[in-house]
Amino acid sequence: MTTSTPGTLQELARAHMPARDAERWIGLLKPGARLRRAREGERVVGVLGGEPRLPEGVAWPVWEGRGPLGFVAAVDCGAIRETAAGQGVDLPLRTDSWLAFFYYEDDEALEIVDAGDPRTWAGYRVLHLPAGYEELPRRATPEGAASYDEVPLTAEIGLTAPAGDAVAVARALGFREPTDEYAHPVGSDAFVEEVRRLAPSTHQLLGNADNVQGPVETEVARGVLGGVDWSDPRLEEEAQRWTLLAQFDSDEEAGMCWGDCGVLYWLIRPEDLAANRFEEARFTWQCC
């Protein structure tokens, strides 16, 4: 994620890649909202951890047979849209409501949420909450649910870069084998390090996912297709139908650590995002 002008990533690509490949890679850049701790005086557009605010009649998400999910974060879509519009950026959000993200964390790893196993999908949830979230009553964290320290969030709007191993990159640059990435400038240490400097991994709404261990779109696609073999040709096509809704990194301030300093990802199809069908989002997570 970059807080610089959009041209920064464009110039980086043009300096490292052949002209045709650079323009194709630039075409994969997506606007997104980088979420970080809000400093005094900055606009708060969300929160990590703490106790969520839930309307009366909305039940705390539970994985039946396992227990209540932990509250990860809530974000104000209206505030983020407004912040982006003030910078001339049209984010693909069509709601002024809030989104609240929940995930079942098992410290003893007796049961993990697996994108490829539908039996575990009750271990994550996205709640679409009304505007005016700040006025709703706080809901105490139920016994057995993971809890995290509260961290207020602000948004920085900018372009996000695709991971070098993303399915879209392989298709755009004509890679036929997974190793092709490493023979191309997009996989060079110099390029990757510069992208990391401009686009550090963090909490994020929309944009390109920052993969830790391979394309997250492929993991979600495999689950949607019923756990097909990784070599199934349908996998790449299905992966192209998914885009990042949100990612939440491990966060020391909030007391969040997903596996070995991993990241939680929620992905959604663009048509569901446009229609505010956030219940159709799918989940995966990765760690080092």
Coordinates of N, CA, C and O in Angstrom, one line a residue, residues 8-23 25-26 183-195 198:
T8 N 4.2 7.1 -8.4 CA 5.4 6.4 -7.8 C 5.5 5.0 -8.2 O 6.5 4.5 -8.6
L9 N 4.4 4.2 -8.1 CA 4.4 2.8 -8.5 C 4.5 2.7 -10.0 O 5.2 1.7 -10.5
Q10 N 3.9 3.5 -10.7 CA 4.0 3.5 -12.1 C 5.5 3.7 -12.6 O 6.0 2.9 -13.5
E11 N 6.1 4.7 -12.0 CA 7.5 4.9 -12.4 C 8.4 3.8 -12.0 O 9.4 3.4 -12.7
L12 N 8.1 3.2 -10.8 CA 8.9 2.0 -10.4 C 8.8 0.9 -11.4 O 9.8 0.3 -11.8
A13 N 7.6 0.6 -11.9 CA 7.5 -0.5 -12.9 C 8.2 -0.1 -14.2 O 8.9 -1.0 -14.8
R14 N 8.1 1.1 -14.6 CA 8.7 1.5 -15.9 C 10.3 1.5 -15.8 O 10.9 1.3 -16.8
A15 N 10.8 1.6 -14.6 CA 12.2 1.6 -14.4 C 12.8 0.2 -14.4 O 13.9 0.0 -14.6
H16 N 11.9 -0.8 -14.0 CA 12.4 -2.2 -13.8 C 12.0 -3.1 -14.9 O 12.7 -4.2 -15.1
M17 N 10.9 -2.8 -15.6 CA 10.4 -3.8 -16.6 C 10.4 -3.3 -18.0 O 10.4 -2.1 -18.3
P18 N 10.4 -4.3 -19.0 CA 10.1 -3.9 -20.3 C 8.8 -3.1 -20.5 O 7.9 -3.3 -19.7
A19 N 8.8 -2.2 -21.4 CA 7.7 -1.2 -21.5 C 6.3 -1.9 -21.5 O 5.4 -1.5 -20.8
R20 N 6.2 -3.0 -22.3 CA 4.9 -3.7 -22.4 C 4.5 -4.3 -21.1 O 3.3 -4.1 -20.7
D21 N 5.4 -4.9 -20.4 CA 5.1 -5.6 -19.2 C 4.8 -4.5 -18.1 O 4.0 -4.7 -17.2
A22 N 5.5 -3.4 -18.1 CA 5.3 -2.4 -17.1 C 3.9 -1.8 -17.2 O 3.2 -1.7 -16.2
E23 N 3.4 -1.6 -18.4 CA 2.0 -1.1 -18.6 C 1.0 -2.1 -18.2 O 0.0 -1.8 -17.6
W25 N 1.5 -4.4 -15.9 CA 1.5 -4.4 -14.4 C 0.8 -3.2 -13.8 O 0.1 -3.3 -12.8
I26 N 1.1 -2.1 -14.4 CA 0.4 -0.8 -13.9 C -1.1 -1.0 -14.0 O -1.8 -0.5 -13.1
A183 N 12.3 -15.4 -12.8 CA 13.1 -15.0 -13.9 C 12.7 -13.7 -14.6 O 13.3 -13.2 -15.5
H184 N 11.8 -13.0 -14.0 CA 11.3 -11.8 -14.5 C 11.6 -10.6 -13.5 O 11.7 -10.9 -12.3
P185 N 11.7 -9.4 -13.9 CA 12.0 -8.3 -13.0 C 11.0 -8.2 -11.9 O 11.3 -7.7 -10.8
V186 N 9.7 -8.6 -12.1 CA 8.7 -8.4 -11.1 C 9.0 -9.3 -9.9 O 8.6 -9.0 -8.8
G187 N 9.9 -10.3 -10.0 CA 10.3 -11.2 -8.9 C 11.6 -10.9 -8.4 O 12.1 -11.6 -7.5
S188 N 12.3 -9.8 -8.9 CA 13.7 -9.5 -8.5 C 13.7 -8.9 -7.1 O 12.7 -8.3 -6.7
D189 N 14.8 -9.2 -6.4 CA 14.9 -8.6 -5.0 C 14.7 -7.1 -5.0 O 14.1 -6.5 -4.2
A190 N 15.3 -6.4 -6.0 CA 15.3 -5.0 -6.0 C 13.9 -4.4 -6.2 O 13.5 -3.5 -5.5
F191 N 13.1 -5.1 -7.1 CA 11.8 -4.6 -7.3 C 10.9 -4.9 -6.1 O 10.1 -4.1 -5.7
V192 N 11.0 -6.1 -5.6 CA 10.2 -6.6 -4.5 C 10.4 -5.7 -3.3 O 9.5 -5.2 -2.6
E193 N 11.7 -5.4 -3.0 CA 12.1 -4.6 -1.8 C 11.5 -3.1 -2.0 O 11.1 -2.5 -1.0
E194 N 11.6 -2.6 -3.2 CA 11.1 -1.3 -3.4 C 9.5 -1.2 -3.3 O 9.0 -0.3 -2.7
V195 N 8.9 -2.2 -3.8 CA 7.4 -2.3 -3.6 C 7.1 -2.4 -2.1 O 6.2 -1.7 -1.6
L198 N 7.4 1.1 -0.5 CA 6.3 1.9 -0.9 C 5.0 1.4 -0.4 O 4.0 2.2 -0.2

